[in-house]
């Protein structure tokens, strides 16, 4: 049989055409994660908007105020679909102004905006062809606010992004979550909802609104890996540059999403995001006036940045389309701070130190370190341990005032160290920033140093775990978790340059959620521990008698171990062993930190 042959030049041409068309196809579908993450890594700060029908009841149903977030009212009050649906007929946000929202985000210093295209209640806040239960077809408003927002974001140079509840949909018989109308999830045909509503709607939001920065999926519940993968592939196939958040489920996604309002103990990885509320609820809730201060919000943004993440700060607009006054004020306050200090945030990378110093946070950039001082020194001296690079200049970021400094790069205990002479009062009441020019890429000693206050903090994150490799202990961004195996023990090496007597505390971590009867705490205490340092031993019980930094979500639970004397400068090792560990709701002992605090001279006399 005769096979058709081509001349050599023809063959080259054909191969070239095939290669070209292939590579074009590839360019559409195979952006690397690194490429996709570029803008996200530099952006640091985004606006989250929870807006939907739940803004009407605003946390209250038939005269009863329900606890928790307002967007969960349908679930909390077990509102039948037939009663919740008619809210749409009242939803008429005539005061909505996309331009104003986008300008507010831009002026707050935000670089992206993520808005609920559909939350768990199943109502689409955009014009969906896949479901008539949407803002254009089911409300008197009849406009598509997402079209208007997409345009406004373009104008104000914000990445436009969508939240989409992919698994929970309380409006659909086969969506997850609604067992009061449709029975338990285990009896549903989730795949049917997934194929008939979730996939088509995700397709819509990725094709009808221009370039989308990221899709923020949430609460995957029982979705299987194939379904998570299918969704992620769909996103990347329709918009190769679009990121997928970490709540798509099954450990997938282009970056990690932390628990709500959660901050890790240290800087251990890049590419994560903490979604955060300004008060308690995500959706507008009339009775929620539990506002965080602007200072707390600015500090949280700085902390997240210094630890390698992004801060996605939420507002909950009303049913009229108004962003509540306290939220607007806070956004303006954060924006004012960023206007002056943005250089120390945008485009920076996490601190070269795993654990932040006692006075604040550190971010880094090419040839630069930014010292974000939360607790301004009262004696005019700011101390930084561990930096091996030579510092060429130190200055205040706001007015570029040069600061005097003294650097020791030797090998004595407590060195390398940098002592900066600072003004008596902090230049900024929220966070003051000192910029350092350093020679070469950041090079930091892994040693643990005594802070200027004399305190040494040994973070769980930095513990050496002995006899590891079997279940019974693990380390996450909080520290040591689920320590249940008594064969495991921990140690830390540290340096003392100002010896003396120290009081030792153990910091555990409790996730507290809910309130009253539904309050959950992941730490009950009762562990019997033994601690050894400088030839002295302490036996103590880790209990939950004292808390620090309480918040509605998590808190440090502090136990007192006792006192030791460290009589000479030098290197020491502290060991922590378990005599008896308690398992509580499947959780073991948590070690967030061990702190050695100098006992005051007065107290000793
Ligand atoms: C989810 C939603 O249920 C909630 O309504 C809101 O949209 C929020 C941003 O996300 O709630 C969660 C999901 C995950 C955690 C906490 C709250 N988590 O992992 O800690």
XYZ file of C-alpha atoms and ligand atoms in Angstrom:
625
model
C 0.000 0.000 0.000
C 1.217 3.439 -0.874
C 1.385 5.892 1.950
C 1.271 9.596 1.066
C 4.605 11.280 1.555
C 5.486 14.927 2.001
C 8.620 16.766 0.940
C 11.038 17.648 3.790
C 10.150 21.411 3.817
C 6.462 20.479 3.783
C 6.980 18.148 6.743
C 8.741 20.879 8.709
C 5.884 23.236 7.942
C 3.268 20.726 9.065
C 5.181 19.973 12.287
C 5.570 23.711 12.923
C 1.848 24.312 12.483
C 0.989 21.442 14.799
C 3.447 22.732 17.403
C 2.090 26.248 17.162
C -1.511 25.264 17.545
C -0.594 22.935 20.402
C 1.342 25.594 22.265
C -1.487 28.045 21.788
C -3.858 25.521 23.272
C -1.424 24.967 26.116
C -1.024 28.670 26.815
C -4.768 28.728 27.375
C -4.802 25.876 29.843
C -1.459 25.502 31.533
C -0.519 28.625 33.398
C 1.554 27.513 36.353
C 0.429 28.251 39.874
C 3.413 30.554 40.232
C 2.162 32.679 37.336
C -1.408 32.755 38.589
C -0.316 33.742 42.071
C 1.795 36.729 41.011
C -0.831 39.437 41.581
C -2.191 37.702 44.669
C 1.229 37.632 46.350
C 1.667 41.360 45.890
C -1.926 42.402 46.642
C -2.136 41.585 50.392
C -5.498 43.216 50.980
C -8.954 42.555 49.534
C -12.579 43.442 50.203
C -14.992 40.607 50.955
C -18.682 41.394 50.446
C -21.431 39.176 51.825
C -24.589 40.433 50.199
C -27.822 38.571 49.637
C -31.469 38.177 50.647
C -30.317 37.621 54.253
C -29.654 41.377 54.464
C -33.446 41.812 54.756
C -34.074 39.782 57.931
C -30.616 41.012 59.056
C -30.287 38.394 61.777
C -33.889 38.363 63.002
C -36.737 36.023 62.046
C -40.287 36.418 63.364
C -39.117 38.619 66.219
C -36.306 36.329 67.338
C -32.671 37.397 67.010
C -30.612 34.333 66.103
C -27.010 33.898 67.230
C -24.186 33.746 64.708
C -23.821 35.139 61.235
C -26.869 36.639 59.521
C -26.374 34.769 56.244
C -27.124 31.575 58.188
C -30.610 32.766 59.275
C -32.450 30.401 56.931
C -30.609 27.492 58.533
C -30.753 28.760 62.120
C -34.459 29.489 62.018
C -35.117 26.456 59.788
C -37.055 28.669 57.405
C -38.845 26.591 54.775
C -37.899 27.427 51.178
C -41.498 28.499 50.568
C -41.160 31.158 53.311
C -37.644 32.314 52.478
C -38.164 32.608 48.734
C -40.622 35.560 48.977
C -37.833 37.698 50.458
C -36.780 38.152 46.844
C -39.970 40.115 46.116
C -38.923 42.648 48.779
C -35.272 42.871 47.783
C -34.816 46.229 46.096
C -31.412 47.786 46.816
C -32.089 51.062 45.033
C -29.279 52.840 46.852
C -26.693 50.396 45.497
C -23.895 52.211 43.703
C -21.177 49.971 42.282
C -18.898 52.911 41.658
C -19.047 53.920 45.350
C -18.225 50.411 46.562
C -15.279 50.078 44.228
C -13.964 53.538 45.125
C -14.291 52.696 48.825
C -12.232 49.518 48.328
C -9.640 51.366 46.266
C -9.355 54.139 48.876
C -9.011 51.530 51.621
C -5.906 50.323 49.793
C -7.484 47.085 48.650
C -6.425 45.380 45.432
C -9.251 42.892 44.941
C -12.928 42.487 45.679
C -14.704 39.185 46.351
C -18.505 39.213 46.361
C -21.093 36.505 47.006
C -22.500 35.444 43.662
C -24.454 32.788 45.554
C -24.291 31.970 49.247
C -25.656 28.882 51.035
C -29.238 30.183 50.692
C -28.994 29.423 46.975
C -30.027 32.854 45.720
C -27.947 34.113 42.787
C -27.004 37.777 43.126
C -26.421 37.945 39.365
C -28.490 37.209 36.281
C -28.348 33.428 36.061
C -29.779 31.419 33.203
C -29.334 28.223 35.200
C -31.759 29.276 37.949
C -34.635 31.769 37.961
C -33.942 32.278 41.675
C -31.760 35.284 40.946
C -31.677 39.033 41.487
C -32.742 39.984 37.957
C -35.593 37.531 37.469
C -36.953 37.331 41.021
C -36.712 40.841 42.499
C -38.234 44.249 41.756
C -34.657 45.540 41.405
C -34.224 43.766 38.061
C -30.640 45.015 37.650
C -27.537 42.809 37.653
C -25.316 44.457 40.303
C -22.442 42.133 39.415
C -22.238 43.562 35.895
C -22.052 47.037 37.390
C -19.443 45.971 39.946
C -17.315 44.237 37.328
C -17.195 47.519 35.375
C -16.493 49.625 38.463
C -13.661 47.296 39.543
C -12.087 47.617 36.132
C -12.244 51.389 36.413
C -10.632 51.409 39.879
C -8.032 48.792 39.053
C -9.346 46.118 41.403
C -9.369 42.420 40.579
C -13.014 41.389 40.476
C -13.690 38.025 42.176
C -16.656 35.853 43.098
C -17.602 33.826 46.163
C -19.657 30.754 45.195
C -21.178 28.205 47.611
C -20.588 25.077 45.580
C -21.969 22.375 47.874
C -24.409 23.921 50.319
C -27.542 25.173 48.606
C -30.546 25.324 50.919
C -32.885 26.178 48.053
C -32.357 22.949 46.143
C -33.655 19.484 46.986
C -30.266 17.942 46.159
C -28.037 20.770 47.412
C -26.439 20.164 50.798
C -27.463 21.646 54.126
C -31.259 21.927 54.070
C -32.591 18.948 56.007
C -35.742 20.674 57.257
C -37.301 20.772 53.776
C -35.467 17.978 52.016
C -34.256 15.470 54.616
C -30.690 14.447 55.431
C -27.845 15.082 52.983
C -27.110 11.357 52.891
C -30.420 10.806 51.099
C -29.789 13.413 48.400
C -28.457 13.024 44.885
C -25.776 15.653 45.245
C -24.322 14.897 41.821
C -27.589 15.992 40.244
C -27.515 19.408 41.938
C -23.811 19.642 41.128
C -24.309 19.034 37.417
C -27.562 20.970 37.069
C -26.830 24.085 39.107
C -23.300 24.400 40.526
C -21.368 23.649 37.337
C -23.594 25.779 35.059
C -23.531 28.717 37.467
C -19.766 28.578 37.905
C -19.559 28.566 34.119
C -21.779 31.655 34.007
C -19.806 33.714 36.505
C -16.623 32.891 34.604
C -17.941 33.780 31.177
C -20.321 36.729 31.660
C -18.313 39.140 33.818
C -14.932 39.572 32.170
C -11.667 38.546 33.812
C -12.167 37.102 37.292
C -9.274 37.233 39.786
C -10.334 34.266 41.859
C -13.286 32.100 42.742
C -13.854 31.731 46.468
C -15.525 28.372 46.997
C -16.652 27.505 50.514
C -17.784 24.661 52.801
C -17.206 21.683 50.452
C -18.853 19.287 52.927
C -19.114 15.806 51.387
C -17.932 16.730 47.896
C -15.535 14.082 46.630
C -12.098 14.669 45.128
C -13.331 14.150 41.579
C -15.938 16.877 42.045
C -13.458 19.343 43.530
C -11.081 18.576 40.679
C -13.834 19.023 38.087
C -14.677 22.466 39.466
C -11.048 23.581 39.653
C -10.433 22.358 36.110
C -13.513 24.184 34.883
C -12.264 27.436 36.407
C -8.805 27.066 34.889
C -10.175 25.963 31.543
C -12.515 28.966 31.250
C -10.058 31.458 32.751
C -6.512 30.118 33.021
C -5.371 33.060 35.155
C -8.214 32.742 37.670
C -7.218 31.448 41.117
C -9.166 28.897 43.114
C -9.268 29.343 46.899
C -8.479 26.640 49.446
C -12.074 25.789 50.316
C -12.820 24.019 47.066
C -12.312 20.909 49.148
C -10.146 17.800 49.192
C -6.949 19.755 49.832
C -7.116 21.369 46.408
C -6.985 25.007 45.378
C -4.213 27.364 44.294
C -3.641 28.747 47.779
C -4.693 27.936 51.319
C -7.636 29.511 53.066
C -7.300 29.831 56.824
C -10.155 29.507 59.238
C -12.189 32.683 59.575
C -10.351 35.411 61.489
C -7.461 33.001 62.158
C -3.812 34.061 62.315
C -0.975 31.527 62.306
C 1.711 31.660 65.022
C 4.509 32.376 62.606
C 5.733 32.833 59.064
C 6.041 29.321 57.687
C 4.613 29.442 54.167
C 3.344 31.833 51.516
C 0.135 31.891 49.530
C -2.672 31.836 52.006
C -5.536 34.089 52.925
C -7.417 34.869 56.110
C -11.020 35.941 55.601
C -12.019 38.279 58.415
C -15.027 40.111 59.763
C -15.029 43.670 61.140
C -17.734 42.739 63.611
C -19.058 39.183 64.112
C -21.414 38.507 61.219
C -20.509 38.327 57.534
C -23.899 39.346 56.192
C -25.526 42.543 57.473
C -26.876 41.988 60.992
C -28.764 44.801 62.700
C -27.847 43.817 66.252
C -24.143 43.196 65.630
C -22.122 46.106 66.960
C -19.165 44.053 68.108
C -16.757 46.111 65.997
C -13.017 45.629 65.957
C -11.106 48.876 66.239
C -9.308 50.321 63.203
C -6.078 49.675 65.087
C -6.908 45.978 65.446
C -7.714 45.737 61.738
C -4.512 47.506 60.670
C -2.484 45.254 62.962
C -4.201 42.144 61.646
C -3.398 43.200 58.062
C 0.247 43.764 59.030
C 0.431 40.464 60.907
C -1.047 38.508 58.009
C 1.365 40.185 55.581
C 4.379 39.550 57.836
C 3.409 35.881 58.017
C 3.054 35.417 54.268
C -0.681 35.758 53.684
C -3.436 38.017 52.382
C -6.162 39.682 54.420
C -9.684 39.545 53.019
C -11.738 41.950 55.093
C -15.507 41.731 54.982
C -18.416 44.143 54.808
C -22.113 43.249 54.844
C -24.218 45.754 52.879
C -27.875 46.331 53.775
C -30.875 45.358 51.654
C -30.885 48.943 50.365
C -27.369 48.491 49.069
C -25.605 50.553 51.723
C -22.325 49.550 53.344
C -22.817 50.239 57.087
C -21.249 53.452 58.418
C -18.919 51.776 60.947
C -17.512 49.604 58.125
C -16.988 52.596 55.850
C -15.187 54.471 58.637
C -12.885 51.517 59.320
C -12.042 51.092 55.661
C -11.106 54.769 55.478
C -8.908 54.461 58.570
C -7.027 51.453 57.197
C -6.690 53.283 53.867
C -5.217 56.346 55.558
C -2.582 54.202 57.262
C -1.766 52.355 54.032
C -1.432 55.598 52.107
C 1.577 56.442 54.271
C 2.882 52.928 54.955
C 1.913 51.016 51.801
C 5.543 50.527 50.809
C 5.930 48.253 53.852
C 2.966 46.104 52.770
C 2.334 45.814 49.004
C 4.698 43.567 47.148
C 6.550 42.654 50.331
C 7.273 39.128 51.472
C 6.970 37.525 54.856
C 9.498 38.130 57.600
C 12.779 36.268 57.268
C 12.166 35.284 60.914
C 9.685 32.468 61.555
C 8.499 34.078 64.770
C 7.865 37.817 65.132
C 9.703 39.879 67.777
C 7.893 40.963 70.935
C 7.332 44.543 69.736
C 5.587 43.861 66.429
C 5.945 42.408 62.930
C 8.512 42.432 60.113
C 8.064 42.412 56.350
C 10.805 42.200 53.737
C 11.534 43.399 50.223
C 14.615 43.571 48.002
C 17.378 45.064 50.169
C 14.839 46.170 52.763
C 13.305 45.184 56.048
C 10.277 46.961 57.441
C 9.885 46.903 61.202
C 6.212 47.363 62.049
C 6.298 48.491 65.668
C 3.105 47.796 67.624
C 4.575 48.422 71.095
C 6.785 51.481 70.853
C 9.737 51.345 73.300
C 9.395 53.656 76.280
C 13.167 54.046 76.688
C 13.948 55.176 73.144
C 15.686 51.933 72.125
C 14.302 49.282 69.780
C 16.139 45.969 69.721
C 16.265 43.387 66.933
C 18.042 40.058 67.375
C 19.359 37.614 64.835
C 19.961 39.786 61.741
C 23.312 38.868 60.183
C 23.193 41.419 57.336
C 24.948 44.704 57.771
C 22.415 47.538 58.062
C 23.297 50.658 56.042
C 20.454 52.973 57.033
C 17.490 53.039 59.385
C 14.696 55.589 59.001
C 11.086 56.268 59.878
C 8.948 55.318 56.911
C 6.471 58.196 57.235
C 8.803 61.235 57.119
C 12.122 59.527 56.289
C 13.805 60.768 59.496
C 17.175 59.014 59.765
C 17.638 57.022 62.959
C 20.890 56.246 64.760
C 21.669 52.610 65.348
C 24.305 50.322 66.735
C 24.906 46.869 65.287
C 26.825 43.954 66.812
C 27.540 41.086 64.467
C 29.759 39.106 66.883
C 29.176 35.765 68.517
C 28.470 36.708 72.138
C 25.176 35.473 73.645
C 22.391 37.686 72.377
C 24.212 38.591 69.149
C 23.848 39.458 66.338
C 21.821 42.390 67.530
C 20.716 45.767 66.336
C 19.850 48.625 68.665
C 17.972 51.511 67.042
C 17.537 54.886 68.755
C 13.935 55.982 68.238
C 11.911 59.091 69.131
C 10.200 59.146 72.524
C 6.709 58.926 71.055
C 5.499 56.633 68.254
C 5.062 58.490 64.946
C 1.812 56.604 64.281
C -0.810 55.612 66.825
C -1.733 52.404 64.965
C 1.541 50.944 63.683
C 4.812 52.865 63.239
C 7.198 51.592 60.605
C 10.990 51.738 60.558
C 12.630 50.985 57.204
C 16.056 49.318 57.172
C 18.355 49.151 54.169
C 20.290 45.917 54.414
C 23.204 44.540 52.419
C 22.397 41.339 50.554
C 19.442 38.982 50.858
C 18.130 38.622 54.431
C 20.216 36.270 56.522
C 18.839 35.500 59.930
C 20.164 33.335 62.743
C 17.843 30.425 63.536
C 18.646 30.839 67.239
C 16.066 31.819 69.799
C 17.128 34.977 71.641
C 16.166 36.722 74.816
C 14.051 39.757 73.981
C 14.827 43.233 75.307
C 12.260 42.759 78.087
C 14.298 39.760 79.186
C 11.600 37.353 78.007
C 12.356 34.233 75.996
C 9.461 32.749 74.058
C 9.792 29.201 72.760
C 7.130 28.717 70.099
C 5.645 25.289 69.450
C 6.365 25.954 65.781
C 10.094 25.903 66.533
C 10.098 22.870 68.834
C 12.214 19.861 68.063
C 9.862 16.916 68.245
C 11.493 13.741 69.550
C 10.410 10.205 68.692
C 8.194 11.658 65.988
C 7.132 9.671 62.968
C 4.158 7.922 64.499
C 0.735 9.341 65.135
C 0.388 11.039 68.501
C 1.708 14.504 67.780
C 1.655 16.975 64.928
C 2.790 20.502 64.180
C 0.646 22.997 62.342
C 0.666 26.777 61.994
C -0.543 27.091 65.575
C 2.241 25.025 67.099
C 2.233 21.518 68.583
C -1.205 19.926 68.236
C -2.874 16.706 69.239
C -0.048 15.573 71.446
C -1.421 12.323 72.840
C 1.582 10.016 72.802
C 3.715 10.133 75.964
C 6.750 8.801 74.041
C 6.995 12.099 72.217
C 8.834 14.949 73.884
C 9.824 18.437 72.859
C 12.937 20.549 73.156
C 14.137 24.029 72.293
C 17.643 25.516 72.268
C 17.927 29.180 73.217
C 20.402 31.824 74.268
C 20.483 33.841 77.470
C 22.543 37.039 77.727
C 20.857 38.493 80.835
C 20.614 35.664 83.362
C 18.371 35.647 86.423
C 15.257 34.090 87.794
C 12.440 33.297 85.361
C 8.783 32.412 85.672
C 7.682 29.854 83.093
C 4.250 29.741 81.473
C 2.792 27.370 78.905
C 0.546 28.821 76.244
C -2.061 26.555 74.734
C -4.612 27.445 72.195
C -8.309 27.052 72.419
C -10.637 27.472 69.539
C -13.765 28.875 71.030
C -16.789 29.164 68.865
C -20.404 29.876 69.480
C -21.655 31.258 72.754
C -23.492 30.023 75.813
C -24.546 26.405 75.518
C -23.099 26.000 72.017
C -19.693 27.381 73.009
C -16.984 24.936 71.985
C -13.493 24.852 73.401
C -10.825 22.599 71.985
C -8.746 22.656 75.133
C -9.867 21.293 78.452
C -6.505 20.914 80.136
C -5.551 18.367 82.727
C -2.341 17.255 81.032
C 0.456 16.410 83.478
C 3.711 17.796 82.100
C 7.362 17.929 83.140
C 9.756 20.621 82.150
C 13.518 20.635 82.508
C 15.962 23.501 82.006
C 19.388 24.470 83.393
C 19.452 21.410 85.655
C 16.092 22.186 87.265
C 12.809 20.326 86.860
C 9.208 21.459 87.176
C 6.137 19.243 87.269
C 2.896 20.982 86.474
C -0.600 20.595 85.179
C -1.715 22.284 81.998
C -5.095 23.697 82.882
C -7.341 26.305 81.377
C -7.577 28.645 84.346
C -6.134 31.760 82.719
C -6.602 33.162 79.214
C -4.798 35.796 77.155
C -5.821 37.595 73.974
C -9.397 36.370 74.225
C -11.513 36.743 71.137
C -14.777 35.269 69.969
C -12.863 32.698 67.942
C -9.724 31.644 69.731
C -7.740 32.427 72.780
C -4.422 31.612 74.411
C -4.919 29.444 77.456
C -2.077 29.936 79.898
C -0.807 27.536 82.566
C 1.869 28.311 85.143
C 4.754 25.856 85.300
C 6.816 27.482 88.056
C 10.149 29.286 88.418
C 13.761 28.485 87.563
C 17.095 30.256 87.939
C 19.458 30.615 85.015
C 22.627 31.962 86.545
C 25.017 32.485 83.632
C 24.852 33.786 80.042
C 25.053 31.065 77.411
C 23.128 28.455 75.456
C 20.454 26.339 77.102
C 18.002 23.606 76.206
C 14.507 23.334 77.591
C 12.790 19.935 77.483
C 9.083 19.310 77.808
C 7.854 15.793 78.544
C 4.445 14.323 79.279
C 3.547 12.347 82.388
C -0.082 12.034 81.431
C -1.906 13.402 78.411
C -5.626 13.881 78.212
C -7.637 13.413 75.057
C -10.622 15.711 74.770
C -13.031 15.432 71.849
C -10.284 13.707 69.894
C -7.791 16.494 70.597
C -4.632 16.154 72.650
C -2.302 18.657 74.264
C -1.643 21.937 72.441
C 1.683 23.727 72.916
C 1.590 27.153 71.369
C 4.497 28.495 73.342
C 6.580 28.241 76.487
C 7.516 31.604 77.910
C 10.320 32.403 80.351
C 9.703 35.786 81.928
C 12.230 37.471 84.245
C 10.986 37.737 87.808
C 11.183 41.398 88.862
C 13.877 42.355 91.393
C 11.205 43.859 93.684
C 9.320 40.627 93.807
C 12.459 38.748 94.802
C 13.352 40.934 97.782
C -18.183 29.994 55.869
C -19.649 30.336 55.640
O -20.469 29.329 56.154
C -19.952 31.681 56.251
O -21.312 32.017 56.060
C -19.074 32.732 55.602
O -19.364 32.828 54.216
C -17.613 32.355 55.831
C -16.660 33.280 55.108
O -17.333 31.020 55.405
O -18.010 29.687 57.226
C -16.877 29.079 57.654
C -16.174 28.192 56.867
C -14.984 27.622 57.359
C -14.520 27.951 58.622
C -15.234 28.841 59.398
C -16.420 29.391 58.916
N -13.340 27.406 59.110
O -12.700 26.565 58.434
O -12.873 27.773 60.199
